[in-house]
CSV table of C-alpha atoms in Angstrom, one decimal:
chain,number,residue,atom,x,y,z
A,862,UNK,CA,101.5,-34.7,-26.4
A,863,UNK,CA,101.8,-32.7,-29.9
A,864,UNK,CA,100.7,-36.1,-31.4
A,865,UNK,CA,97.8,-36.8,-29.3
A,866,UNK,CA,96.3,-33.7,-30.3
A,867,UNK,CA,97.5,-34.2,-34.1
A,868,UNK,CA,95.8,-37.1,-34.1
A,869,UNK,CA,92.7,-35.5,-32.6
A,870,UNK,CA,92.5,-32.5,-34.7
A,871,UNK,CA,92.8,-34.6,-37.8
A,872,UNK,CA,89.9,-37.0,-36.5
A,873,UNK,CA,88.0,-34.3,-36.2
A,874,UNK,CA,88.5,-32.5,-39.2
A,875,UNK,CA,88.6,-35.7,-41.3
A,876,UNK,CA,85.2,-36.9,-40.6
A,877,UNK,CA,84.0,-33.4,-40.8
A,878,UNK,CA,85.1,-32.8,-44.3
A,879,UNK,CA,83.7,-36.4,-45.6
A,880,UNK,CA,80.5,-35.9,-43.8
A,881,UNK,CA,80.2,-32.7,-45.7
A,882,UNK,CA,81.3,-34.0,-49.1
A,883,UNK,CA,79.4,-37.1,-48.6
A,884,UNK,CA,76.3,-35.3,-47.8
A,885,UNK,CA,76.9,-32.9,-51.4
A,886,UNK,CA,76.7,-36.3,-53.5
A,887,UNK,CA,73.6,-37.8,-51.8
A,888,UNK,CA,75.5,-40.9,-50.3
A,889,UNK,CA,75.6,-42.0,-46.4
A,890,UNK,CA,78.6,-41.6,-44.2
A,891,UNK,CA,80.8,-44.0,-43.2
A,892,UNK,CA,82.9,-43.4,-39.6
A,893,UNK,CA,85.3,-46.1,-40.2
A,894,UNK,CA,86.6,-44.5,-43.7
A,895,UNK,CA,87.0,-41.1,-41.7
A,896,UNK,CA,89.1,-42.6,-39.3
A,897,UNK,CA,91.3,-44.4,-41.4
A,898,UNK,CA,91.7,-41.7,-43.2
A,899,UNK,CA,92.4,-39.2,-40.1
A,900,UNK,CA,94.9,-41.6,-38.8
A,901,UNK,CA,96.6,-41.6,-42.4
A,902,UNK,CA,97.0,-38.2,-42.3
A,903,UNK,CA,98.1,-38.0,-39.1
A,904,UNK,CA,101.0,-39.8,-39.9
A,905,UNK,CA,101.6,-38.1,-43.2
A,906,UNK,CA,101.7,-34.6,-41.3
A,907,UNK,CA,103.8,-36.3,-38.5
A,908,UNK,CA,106.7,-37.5,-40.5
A,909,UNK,CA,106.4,-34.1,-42.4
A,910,UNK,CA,107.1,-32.2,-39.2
A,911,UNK,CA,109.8,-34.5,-38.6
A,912,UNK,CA,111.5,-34.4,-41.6
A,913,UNK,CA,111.5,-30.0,-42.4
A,914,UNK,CA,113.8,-27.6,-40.7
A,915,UNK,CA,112.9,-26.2,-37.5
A,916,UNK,CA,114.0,-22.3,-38.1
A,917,UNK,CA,114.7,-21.0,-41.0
A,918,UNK,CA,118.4,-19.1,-41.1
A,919,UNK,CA,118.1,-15.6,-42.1
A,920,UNK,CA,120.5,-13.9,-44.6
């Protein structure tokens, strides 16, 4: 379930930032390119989860 909405959240927020920076340089959005590069980073973050330390040990 956690990736579902990983993969949501960073659809969401993917095309919102390149509509935003597209819109600052004049140029015209393109959906596909944000959702490539939602899902890229939805794996990136994914294997990052996976790969740090749950808790931290105190000293």
């Amino acid at each position: 379930m956690r990736y579902i909405w990983t993969l949501i959240w960073s659809l969401l927020l993917s095309n919102m930032i390149f509509y935003v920076l597209v819109s600052m340089q004049g140029g015209t959005f393109d959906f596909v390119k944000a959702c490539i590069f939602g899902v890229v980073f939805t794996v990136i973050i994914s294997i990052l989860g996976e790969l740090l330390p749950a808790k931290s040990e105190e000293i």
